[in-house]
Amino acid sequence: MSPVILQILTLTGLILVGAGCQESPTTHHSKRKLVITGSSTVAPLMAEIGKRFEILQSGVRIDVQTGGSSRGIADARQGLADIGMTSRALTSDETDLHGTAIARDGIGVIIHTSNVVSALDDGQIADIYTGRITNWNAVGGADALIVVVNKAEGRATLELFLKYLNLINTEIQAHVIIGDNEQGIKTVAGNPNAIAYVSIGTAEYDARREAPIKLLPLGNVPATLETLRTGTFPLTRPLTLVTKAPPSGLIKTFIDFARSPDVHDLVTQHFFVPIQS
Amino acid sequence: MASSRMLDSDHLSAIAVWTAACLVGGFFLWLLSDIVWHGVAEISWEFLTTAPLNAGRDGGIGPILVSTALILLVCMVVALPIGLGTAILLAEFTTDESLFGRLIRRSLDVLAGVPSIIFGLFGNAFFSVTLGLGFSILSGGLTLACMVLPILIRSTEEGFRAVPTDYRLSAAALGLSRFTTLTHLLLPAAIPGLLVGFILSIGRAIAETAALIFTSGYVDRMPESLLDSGRALSIHIFDLSMNVPGGDAKAYASALVLISLLFAITTLSAWIADQWLHRRIIPV
């Protein structure tokens, strides 16, 4: 047989044998490894908290995976993850799980800086999202069709936004469906007639770095990290760590660490508001 | 009169063909220069070797390059032998009309068009959960192997079919066994097809995000074994540009590295195939 094919087959064998050998130490170590999955809003922060935790507790590995809040809930329930991440509080269907808030975030409505509209009331926002208002001139803007940007199904931001406006997702007349926060900001930055809703921290950060977007006040409260901190902003959400059983052992140590003042600098760095415990 | 009209249509079609070709080249150059323009300032030895910091806004992509290489290695080591075997079966041992061959070919064509997120969900359900591999480089590589097999098999099969039947008849007339004919004559002659399949597969695998986010995962630490989760370069770029505020500069730099890698792999595999072809066919 040709030597190249032989080499390939040998390599395949080696890899499979190698995988077999590695199986035992990894399962042996599995008590010292935490798998955390879920919300893409929380994931970057959690990865940083995990790195700091690994330095403090040698021999512990924190593996952070992303994919959205629904996945965090599902993985925690199935046991695929030790801890799930959601960017909202647990709902009444999720009483089988245990949640701990580690930081606070708000959801704000963003439009392009060239848009003359400076405020929308809740009714107008609901009308825009349900397609009853389709032109900016109906809310004091220029004569241009509104491009409605909505979040994908399964995203906590979507659920909270709909709940705040008393809407259901099937009523929404969206033109663009997005996943993560930065995608929403880039969509609005590239389209002067678009409207979207994203995490306030992310939007404030990008607006400060000269992305052409502006945050609109919600219920007459300006959307800033400051109004989030004082608790006056109406649409906020706790970033929550979820476990199947009440936290104990290493899981409890980690969750306690993630809400302790030791990581407040990381929380602020990611534009969220730390929980004061 | 007639000849001048012919000339006109000749000119027209020449213009059309040239415009099309220039458009393709122009788009590629535009894309490339955009990435180079934004990304080249960040590229340094340190960027290529150190670990990402602060969610990827600072630091480099060292562990991510290692994970990407391991995922590709697992993918190709699994996909190449299976792909080659199936292609040989389809091209040399089944006829166009046989039910079995038609069934396999039809399944492959459908599989080739399945969106990668479906492979990702399948990989998550089968490799990560059912086989218990969890979020690991192994799950990711195996999922990618499933994803690239259809392209690999079909283009390798075309490579075998492009070899003239005379070769097989001559080999049979000389009394060569089918196995010898295959390894010494058909395989080297089918190398261009295999190479096209290999390059397309590598290109699809290295650019893949959807199939990997649920299988090899998001962890940006240096992997210690194939059972560790490891973030692929494409997922890193996706996360930096879509999820991490202020991650754009590093996203561009990572994209530049990705494109350079793709270019290097393509060139290298073409060169190796060239060498092999010369060694095999000419001296015999």
Coordinates of C-alpha atoms in Angstrom, one line a residue:
Chain A
M1 CA 0.0 0.0 0.0
S2 CA 1.2 3.5 -0.7
P3 CA 3.3 4.9 2.2
V4 CA 1.2 8.0 2.4
I5 CA -2.0 6.1 3.0
L6 CA -0.2 4.0 5.6
Q7 CA 1.0 7.1 7.3
I8 CA -2.5 8.5 7.4
L9 CA -3.9 5.3 8.8
T10 CA -1.2 5.2 11.5
L11 CA -2.0 8.8 12.4
T12 CA -5.7 7.9 12.7
G13 CA -4.8 5.0 15.0
L14 CA -2.5 7.2 17.1
I15 CA -5.1 9.8 17.5
L16 CA -7.7 7.3 18.6
V17 CA -5.3 5.6 21.0
G18 CA -4.2 9.0 22.3
A19 CA -7.9 10.0 22.9
G20 CA -8.4 6.8 24.8
C21 CA -5.3 7.4 27.0
Q22 CA -6.4 10.9 27.8
E23 CA -9.9 9.8 28.8
S24 CA -8.9 8.6 32.2
P25 CA -6.9 11.6 33.6
T26 CA -9.6 14.0 32.3
T27 CA -12.5 12.2 33.9
H28 CA -10.3 11.9 37.0
H29 CA -9.8 15.6 37.0
S30 CA -13.5 16.4 36.2
K31 CA -14.2 17.3 39.8
R32 CA -11.8 20.2 39.4
K33 CA -13.2 21.5 36.1
L34 CA -16.3 23.7 35.9
V35 CA -18.2 23.9 32.5
I36 CA -20.2 27.1 32.3
T37 CA -22.4 27.7 29.2
G38 CA -25.1 30.2 28.1
S39 CA -25.6 33.9 27.5
S40 CA -23.3 35.6 25.0
T41 CA -23.7 38.8 27.0
V42 CA -22.3 37.2 30.1
A43 CA -19.7 34.9 28.5
P44 CA -16.8 37.4 27.9
L45 CA -17.1 38.6 31.5
M46 CA -17.3 35.1 32.9
A47 CA -14.3 34.0 30.9
E48 CA -12.3 36.8 32.6
I49 CA -13.6 35.9 36.1
G50 CA -12.8 32.3 35.4
K51 CA -9.2 33.2 34.5
R52 CA -8.8 35.1 37.8
F53 CA -10.4 32.2 39.7
E54 CA -7.9 29.8 38.1
I55 CA -5.0 31.8 39.3
L56 CA -6.3 31.8 42.9
Q57 CA -7.3 28.1 42.9
S58 CA -4.5 26.2 41.3
G59 CA -5.6 23.0 39.5
V60 CA -9.1 24.3 38.8
R61 CA -10.2 24.8 35.2
I62 CA -13.1 27.0 34.3
D63 CA -14.4 26.3 30.7
V64 CA -16.8 29.0 29.5
Q65 CA -19.0 28.3 26.4
T66 CA -21.5 30.6 24.7
G67 CA -24.7 30.3 22.7
G68 CA -27.5 32.3 24.4
S69 CA -29.4 32.3 27.7
S70 CA -31.8 29.5 26.6
R71 CA -28.8 27.2 26.0
G72 CA -27.5 28.1 29.5
I73 CA -30.8 27.0 31.0
A74 CA -31.0 23.8 28.9
D75 CA -27.4 22.8 29.6
A76 CA -27.7 23.4 33.3
R77 CA -30.9 21.3 33.4
Q78 CA -29.4 18.4 31.3
G79 CA -26.1 18.5 33.3
L80 CA -24.1 19.3 30.3
A81 CA -22.9 22.4 32.2
D82 CA -22.1 22.8 35.9
I83 CA -23.3 26.4 35.7
G84 CA -25.6 28.0 33.2
M85 CA -25.5 31.8 32.4
T86 CA -28.6 33.8 31.6
S87 CA -28.9 37.5 31.1
R88 CA -32.2 37.7 32.9
A89 CA -33.8 36.4 36.1
L90 CA -35.3 32.9 36.2
T91 CA -38.9 32.7 35.1
S92 CA -41.8 30.8 36.8
D93 CA -41.2 27.8 34.4
E94 CA -37.7 27.5 35.8
T95 CA -38.3 27.1 39.5
D96 CA -36.4 23.7 39.3
L97 CA -33.2 25.7 38.9
H98 CA -31.2 27.8 41.3
G99 CA -30.2 31.3 40.2
T100 CA -27.7 33.8 41.7
A101 CA -27.4 37.3 40.3
I102 CA -23.8 38.5 39.8
A103 CA -24.2 41.8 38.0
R104 CA -26.9 44.1 36.5
D105 CA -27.4 45.2 32.9
G106 CA -29.9 47.4 31.2
I107 CA -31.5 47.3 27.7
G108 CA -31.6 50.5 25.8
V109 CA -33.1 51.5 22.4
I110 CA -30.5 52.8 19.9
I111 CA -30.8 54.7 16.7
H112 CA -28.3 56.3 14.3
T113 CA -26.8 59.7 15.4
S114 CA -28.0 61.3 12.1
N115 CA -31.6 60.6 13.1
V116 CA -33.3 63.7 14.5
V117 CA -35.6 61.8 16.8
S118 CA -34.5 62.3 20.4
A119 CA -37.1 60.4 22.4
L120 CA -39.8 57.8 21.9
D121 CA -42.4 56.8 24.4
D122 CA -43.2 53.2 25.2
G123 CA -46.3 53.3 23.0
Q124 CA -44.4 54.6 20.0
I125 CA -41.7 51.9 20.4
A126 CA -44.4 49.2 20.6
D127 CA -46.1 50.7 17.5
I128 CA -42.8 50.7 15.6
Y129 CA -42.0 47.1 16.5
T130 CA -45.5 45.9 15.6
G131 CA -45.5 47.7 12.3
R132 CA -48.2 50.3 13.1
I133 CA -45.7 53.1 12.6
T134 CA -43.5 52.5 9.6
N135 CA -42.1 55.9 8.9
W136 CA -39.9 58.1 11.0
N137 CA -42.0 61.2 10.1
A138 CA -44.8 59.8 12.3
V139 CA -42.6 60.2 15.4
G140 CA -41.0 63.6 14.5
G141 CA -38.3 62.3 12.3
A142 CA -37.4 62.6 8.6
D143 CA -39.5 61.1 5.9
A144 CA -37.9 57.7 5.8
L145 CA -39.0 54.1 6.3
I146 CA -38.0 52.6 9.6
V147 CA -35.8 49.5 9.6
V148 CA -36.8 47.4 12.6
V149 CA -34.0 45.3 14.1
N150 CA -35.1 42.5 16.3
K151 CA -33.2 39.9 18.4
A152 CA -33.2 36.2 17.5
E153 CA -35.5 33.8 19.3
G154 CA -34.0 32.4 22.6
R155 CA -32.2 35.6 23.4
A156 CA -32.9 37.0 26.9
T157 CA -32.7 40.6 25.6
L158 CA -35.6 39.8 23.3
E159 CA -37.8 38.3 26.0
L160 CA -37.2 41.2 28.4
F161 CA -37.9 43.8 25.8
L162 CA -41.1 42.1 24.7
K163 CA -42.2 41.8 28.3
Y164 CA -41.5 45.5 29.0
L165 CA -43.6 46.5 26.0
N166 CA -46.3 43.8 26.6
L167 CA -45.8 42.3 23.2
I168 CA -45.4 38.7 21.9
N169 CA -42.8 37.8 19.4
T170 CA -45.2 36.9 16.6
E171 CA -46.6 40.5 16.6
I172 CA -43.1 41.9 15.8
Q173 CA -42.6 43.1 12.2
A174 CA -38.8 42.9 12.0
H175 CA -36.6 43.6 8.9
V176 CA -33.4 42.4 10.4
I177 CA -32.8 39.6 13.0
I178 CA -29.6 39.8 15.0
G179 CA -27.8 37.7 17.5
D180 CA -25.3 39.4 19.7
N181 CA -25.1 43.0 21.0
E182 CA -22.2 44.2 18.8
Q183 CA -24.1 42.9 15.7
G184 CA -27.1 45.2 16.7
I185 CA -24.8 48.2 17.1
K186 CA -23.1 47.5 13.8
T187 CA -26.5 47.2 12.0
V188 CA -27.7 50.6 13.3
A189 CA -24.3 52.2 12.8
G190 CA -24.5 51.2 9.1
N191 CA -28.1 52.2 8.6
P192 CA -29.4 55.7 9.4
N193 CA -33.0 54.5 9.5
A194 CA -32.6 51.5 11.8
I195 CA -33.8 51.1 15.3
A196 CA -32.6 48.3 17.7
Y197 CA -32.3 47.5 21.3
V198 CA -29.1 46.3 22.9
S199 CA -27.2 46.0 26.2
I200 CA -26.7 49.6 27.5
G201 CA -23.1 49.0 28.6
T202 CA -22.1 47.8 25.1
A203 CA -23.9 50.7 23.5
E204 CA -22.4 53.3 25.8
Y205 CA -18.9 51.9 25.2
D206 CA -19.3 52.0 21.4
A207 CA -20.9 55.4 21.4
R208 CA -17.9 56.7 23.4
R209 CA -15.6 55.2 20.8
E210 CA -17.4 57.2 18.1
A211 CA -19.8 54.6 16.6
P212 CA -22.6 56.7 15.1
I213 CA -25.3 55.5 17.5
K214 CA -27.3 57.1 20.3
L215 CA -29.2 55.7 23.2
L216 CA -32.8 56.9 23.6
P217 CA -34.2 57.5 27.1
L218 CA -36.8 54.9 28.1
G219 CA -39.8 56.1 30.1
N220 CA -38.1 59.5 30.3
V221 CA -35.1 58.1 32.1
P222 CA -31.8 58.5 30.2
A223 CA -30.2 55.2 29.4
T224 CA -26.8 55.4 31.1
L225 CA -24.8 53.2 33.4
E226 CA -25.5 55.8 36.1
T227 CA -29.3 55.4 36.0
L228 CA -28.7 51.7 36.0
R229 CA -26.6 52.0 39.1
T230 CA -29.1 54.1 40.9
G231 CA -31.9 51.7 39.9
T232 CA -34.1 54.3 38.2
F233 CA -33.8 52.9 34.6
P234 CA -37.0 50.8 33.9
L235 CA -35.6 48.0 31.8
T236 CA -32.9 46.2 33.7
R237 CA -31.9 42.6 34.1
P238 CA -29.8 40.6 36.5
L239 CA -27.0 38.6 34.9
T240 CA -27.6 35.3 36.6
L241 CA -25.6 32.1 37.2
V242 CA -27.9 29.0 37.2
T243 CA -27.3 25.6 38.8
K244 CA -29.5 22.5 38.8
A245 CA -28.9 21.8 42.5
P246 CA -28.3 24.4 45.2
P247 CA -24.6 25.4 44.8
S248 CA -22.1 23.5 46.9
G249 CA -18.4 22.8 46.9
L250 CA -16.4 24.2 44.1
I251 CA -19.5 25.5 42.3
K252 CA -20.5 27.5 45.4
T253 CA -16.9 28.8 45.8
F254 CA -16.9 30.0 42.2
I255 CA -20.3 31.6 42.3
D256 CA -19.5 33.4 45.6
F257 CA -16.2 34.6 44.0
A258 CA -18.1 35.8 40.9
R259 CA -20.3 38.2 43.0
S260 CA -17.6 39.3 45.4
P261 CA -15.8 42.7 45.3
D262 CA -12.7 40.9 44.0
V263 CA -14.2 40.9 40.5
H264 CA -16.0 44.3 40.6
D265 CA -13.3 45.8 38.5
L266 CA -13.9 43.1 35.8
V267 CA -17.7 43.7 35.9
T268 CA -17.2 47.5 35.4
Q269 CA -14.6 46.8 32.7
H270 CA -17.3 44.9 30.8
F271 CA -19.8 47.8 31.3
F272 CA -22.1 46.1 33.8
V273 CA -23.1 47.3 37.2
P274 CA -21.7 45.1 40.1
I275 CA -24.2 43.7 42.6
Q276 CA -23.7 45.2 46.0
S277 CA -23.9 42.4 48.5
Chain B
M1 CA -21.2 42.3 -43.2
A2 CA -21.5 38.9 -41.7
S3 CA -17.9 38.8 -40.7
S4 CA -18.1 42.2 -39.0
R5 CA -21.1 41.1 -37.0
M6 CA -19.2 38.1 -35.9
L7 CA -16.3 40.3 -34.9
D8 CA -18.7 42.4 -32.8
S9 CA -20.1 39.5 -31.0
D10 CA -16.6 38.2 -30.5
H11 CA -15.6 41.6 -29.0
L12 CA -18.7 41.7 -26.8
S13 CA -18.2 38.2 -25.4
A14 CA -14.5 39.0 -24.8
I15 CA -15.5 42.2 -22.9
A16 CA -18.1 40.3 -20.9
V17 CA -15.7 37.5 -19.9
W18 CA -13.0 40.0 -19.0
T19 CA -15.4 42.1 -16.9
A20 CA -16.5 39.1 -15.0
A21 CA -13.0 38.0 -14.3
C22 CA -11.9 41.5 -13.2
L23 CA -15.0 41.8 -10.9
V24 CA -14.1 38.5 -9.2
G25 CA -10.4 39.6 -8.8
G26 CA -11.5 43.1 -7.8
F27 CA -13.8 41.9 -5.0
F28 CA -11.0 39.6 -3.7
L29 CA -8.5 42.5 -3.7
W30 CA -11.0 44.8 -2.0
L31 CA -11.7 42.4 0.7
L32 CA -8.0 41.5 1.2
S33 CA -6.8 45.1 1.3
D34 CA -9.6 46.0 3.8
I35 CA -8.4 43.3 6.1
V36 CA -4.7 44.0 5.6
W37 CA -5.3 47.8 6.0
H38 CA -7.1 47.3 9.4
G39 CA -5.2 44.3 10.7
V40 CA -1.6 44.5 9.7
A41 CA -0.7 47.0 12.5
E42 CA -1.6 44.5 15.2
I43 CA 0.4 41.6 13.8
S44 CA 3.5 40.8 15.6
W45 CA 5.3 37.7 16.9
E46 CA 3.8 38.4 20.3
F47 CA 0.3 38.5 18.8
L48 CA 0.8 35.1 17.3
T49 CA 2.2 33.5 20.4
T50 CA 0.6 35.0 23.5
A51 CA -2.8 34.2 25.0
P52 CA -5.8 36.6 24.6
L53 CA -6.5 38.9 27.5
N54 CA -9.5 41.0 28.5
A55 CA -11.9 38.9 26.4
G56 CA -9.6 39.2 23.4
R57 CA -9.3 43.0 23.3
D58 CA -5.7 42.6 24.3
G59 CA -3.0 39.9 24.1
G60 CA -2.7 37.5 21.2
I61 CA -4.1 34.4 19.6
G62 CA -1.4 31.7 20.5
P63 CA -3.8 29.1 22.1
I64 CA -6.4 29.8 19.4
L65 CA -3.9 29.0 16.6
V66 CA -3.0 25.7 18.4
S67 CA -6.7 24.8 18.9
T68 CA -7.4 25.6 15.2
A69 CA -4.5 23.4 14.0
L70 CA -5.6 20.5 16.2
I71 CA -9.2 20.7 15.1
L72 CA -8.1 20.7 11.4
L73 CA -5.7 17.8 12.1
V74 CA -8.5 15.7 13.7
C75 CA -10.8 16.6 10.8
M76 CA -8.4 15.7 8.0
V77 CA -7.0 12.6 9.6
V78 CA -10.5 11.2 9.9
A79 CA -12.0 12.6 6.7
L80 CA -9.1 11.8 4.3
P81 CA -9.0 7.9 4.6
I82 CA -12.8 7.7 4.7
G83 CA -13.2 10.1 1.8
L84 CA -10.6 8.4 -0.3
G85 CA -12.1 5.0 0.4
T86 CA -15.6 6.0 -0.5
A87 CA -14.4 7.9 -3.6
I88 CA -12.5 4.8 -4.9
L89 CA -15.6 2.6 -4.2
L90 CA -17.9 5.0 -6.1
A91 CA -15.6 5.6 -9.0
E92 CA -13.9 2.2 -9.5
F93 CA -16.3 -0.4 -8.1
T94 CA -19.8 0.9 -8.8
T95 CA -21.3 1.8 -12.1
D96 CA -23.3 5.0 -12.8
E97 CA -26.5 3.1 -12.9
S98 CA -26.2 0.9 -9.9
L99 CA -28.8 1.6 -7.2
F100 CA -26.2 1.6 -4.4
G101 CA -23.9 4.1 -6.2
R102 CA -26.9 6.4 -7.0
L103 CA -28.1 6.2 -3.4
I104 CA -24.7 7.2 -2.0
R105 CA -24.1 9.9 -4.5
R106 CA -27.6 11.4 -3.9
S107 CA -27.0 11.4 -0.1
L108 CA -23.7 13.1 -0.5
D109 CA -25.1 15.8 -2.7
V110 CA -27.9 16.5 -0.2
L111 CA -25.4 16.4 2.7
A112 CA -23.1 18.9 0.9
G113 CA -25.9 21.4 0.9
V114 CA -26.9 21.0 4.5
P115 CA -26.2 24.3 6.5
S116 CA -23.3 24.0 8.8
I117 CA -25.4 24.8 11.9
I118 CA -27.2 21.5 11.4
F119 CA -23.9 19.7 11.5
G120 CA -23.1 21.7 14.6
L121 CA -26.3 20.6 16.4
F122 CA -25.8 17.0 15.2
G123 CA -22.2 17.1 16.5
N124 CA -23.3 18.5 19.8
A125 CA -26.0 15.8 20.2
F126 CA -23.9 12.9 19.0
F127 CA -20.2 13.5 19.8
S128 CA -20.6 15.9 22.8
V129 CA -23.6 14.3 24.5
T130 CA -24.1 10.7 23.3
L131 CA -20.5 9.8 23.0
G132 CA -19.6 11.9 26.1
L133 CA -16.8 13.8 24.4
G134 CA -18.2 17.1 25.8
F135 CA -17.0 20.4 24.4
S136 CA -13.7 19.2 23.0
I137 CA -11.4 19.6 20.1
L138 CA -12.1 16.0 19.3
S139 CA -15.9 16.7 19.0
G140 CA -15.2 19.7 16.9
G141 CA -12.8 17.9 14.5
L142 CA -15.1 15.0 14.1
T143 CA -18.1 17.3 13.4
L144 CA -16.0 19.1 10.7
A145 CA -15.0 15.8 9.2
C146 CA -18.7 14.9 8.7
M147 CA -19.2 18.3 7.2
V148 CA -16.4 18.2 4.7
L149 CA -16.7 14.5 3.7
P150 CA -19.3 15.1 0.9
I151 CA -17.1 17.7 -0.9
L152 CA -14.0 15.6 -0.4
I153 CA -15.6 12.4 -1.7
R154 CA -17.3 14.0 -4.7
S155 CA -14.3 15.9 -6.0
T156 CA -12.0 12.9 -5.4
E157 CA -14.5 10.7 -7.3
E158 CA -14.4 13.2 -10.1
G159 CA -10.6 13.0 -10.1
F160 CA -10.8 9.2 -10.5
R161 CA -13.4 9.5 -13.2
A162 CA -11.3 11.9 -15.2
V163 CA -8.6 9.2 -15.6
P164 CA -9.1 7.7 -19.1
T165 CA -10.5 4.1 -19.2
D166 CA -7.5 3.2 -21.5
Y167 CA -5.3 3.3 -18.4
R168 CA -7.3 0.7 -16.7
L169 CA -7.6 -1.5 -19.8
S170 CA -3.8 -1.2 -20.5
A171 CA -3.1 -2.1 -16.9
A172 CA -5.4 -5.1 -17.1
A173 CA -3.8 -6.2 -20.4
L174 CA -0.4 -6.1 -18.7
G175 CA -1.7 -8.4 -16.0
L176 CA -1.5 -5.9 -13.2
S177 CA -3.7 -6.5 -10.2
R178 CA -6.5 -4.1 -9.5
F179 CA -4.8 -3.0 -6.3
T180 CA -1.5 -2.3 -8.1
T181 CA -3.4 -0.4 -10.8
L182 CA -5.1 1.6 -8.2
T183 CA -2.1 2.6 -6.1
H184 CA 0.4 3.0 -8.8
L185 CA -1.6 4.4 -11.7
L186 CA -5.1 5.6 -10.8
L187 CA -4.3 7.2 -7.4
P188 CA -1.4 9.4 -8.7
A189 CA -3.5 10.3 -11.8
A190 CA -6.5 11.3 -9.6
I191 CA -4.4 13.5 -7.3
P192 CA -5.6 16.8 -8.9
G193 CA -9.2 15.8 -7.9
L194 CA -8.2 14.8 -4.4
L195 CA -6.3 18.0 -4.1
V196 CA -9.2 20.1 -5.1
G197 CA -11.4 18.3 -2.6
F198 CA -8.7 18.7 0.1
I199 CA -8.4 22.5 -0.5
L200 CA -12.1 23.0 -0.6
S201 CA -12.5 21.0 2.6
I202 CA -9.7 22.8 4.4
G203 CA -11.2 26.1 3.3
R204 CA -14.6 25.2 4.5
A205 CA -13.3 23.7 7.8
I206 CA -11.0 26.6 8.7
A207 CA -13.8 29.2 8.0
E208 CA -16.4 27.3 10.0
T209 CA -18.0 28.9 13.1
A210 CA -21.6 27.5 13.3
A211 CA -20.5 23.8 13.5
L212 CA -17.9 24.5 16.1
I213 CA -19.6 26.8 18.6
F214 CA -21.6 23.9 20.0
T215 CA -18.8 21.3 19.7
S216 CA -15.2 22.5 20.2
G217 CA -16.5 25.5 22.0
Y218 CA -15.4 28.9 23.2
V219 CA -12.5 28.3 25.7
D220 CA -9.5 30.4 24.7
R221 CA -6.9 28.6 27.0
M222 CA -4.0 26.6 25.6
P223 CA -5.5 23.1 25.1
E224 CA -3.7 20.3 27.0
S225 CA -5.4 17.4 25.3
L226 CA -7.8 16.7 22.4
L227 CA -10.5 16.4 25.1
D228 CA -10.1 20.0 26.1
S229 CA -12.4 22.7 24.6
G230 CA -10.5 25.0 22.2
R231 CA -11.7 28.1 20.4
A232 CA -11.1 28.1 16.7
L233 CA -9.8 31.2 14.9
S234 CA -13.1 31.8 13.1
I235 CA -15.1 31.7 16.3
H236 CA -12.6 34.1 17.8
I237 CA -13.1 36.5 14.9
F238 CA -16.9 36.1 15.2
D239 CA -16.9 36.8 19.0
L240 CA -14.6 39.8 18.7
S241 CA -16.6 41.4 16.0
M242 CA -20.1 40.5 17.1
N243 CA -19.9 40.3 20.9
V244 CA -17.0 42.1 22.4
P245 CA -17.1 45.9 22.3
G246 CA -13.8 47.3 21.1
G247 CA -12.7 43.9 19.7
D248 CA -12.6 45.0 16.0
A249 CA -8.8 45.7 15.7
K250 CA -7.9 42.2 17.0
A251 CA -10.7 40.7 14.9
Y252 CA -9.2 42.2 11.7
A253 CA -5.7 41.0 12.7
S254 CA -7.1 37.5 13.4
A255 CA -8.9 37.5 10.0
L256 CA -5.6 38.4 8.3
V257 CA -3.9 35.5 10.0
L258 CA -6.8 33.2 8.9
I259 CA -6.5 34.3 5.3
S260 CA -2.7 33.9 5.3
L261 CA -3.0 30.4 6.8
L262 CA -5.5 29.5 4.1
F263 CA -3.2 30.8 1.4
A264 CA -0.2 28.9 2.9
I265 CA -2.1 25.6 3.1
T266 CA -3.3 26.0 -0.5
T267 CA 0.1 26.7 -1.8
L268 CA 1.8 24.0 0.2
S269 CA -0.7 21.3 -0.8
A270 CA -0.4 22.2 -4.5
W271 CA 3.4 22.0 -4.2
I272 CA 3.3 18.6 -2.4
A273 CA 0.9 17.2 -5.0
D274 CA 3.1 18.4 -7.8
Q275 CA 6.1 16.7 -6.2
W276 CA 4.2 13.5 -5.8
L277 CA 2.9 13.5 -9.3
H278 CA 6.4 13.8 -10.7
R279 CA 7.8 11.1 -8.4
R280 CA 5.0 8.7 -9.3
I281 CA 4.1 8.9 -12.9
I282 CA 7.2 9.9 -14.7
P283 CA 9.9 7.5 -13.4
V284 CA 7.6 4.4 -12.7

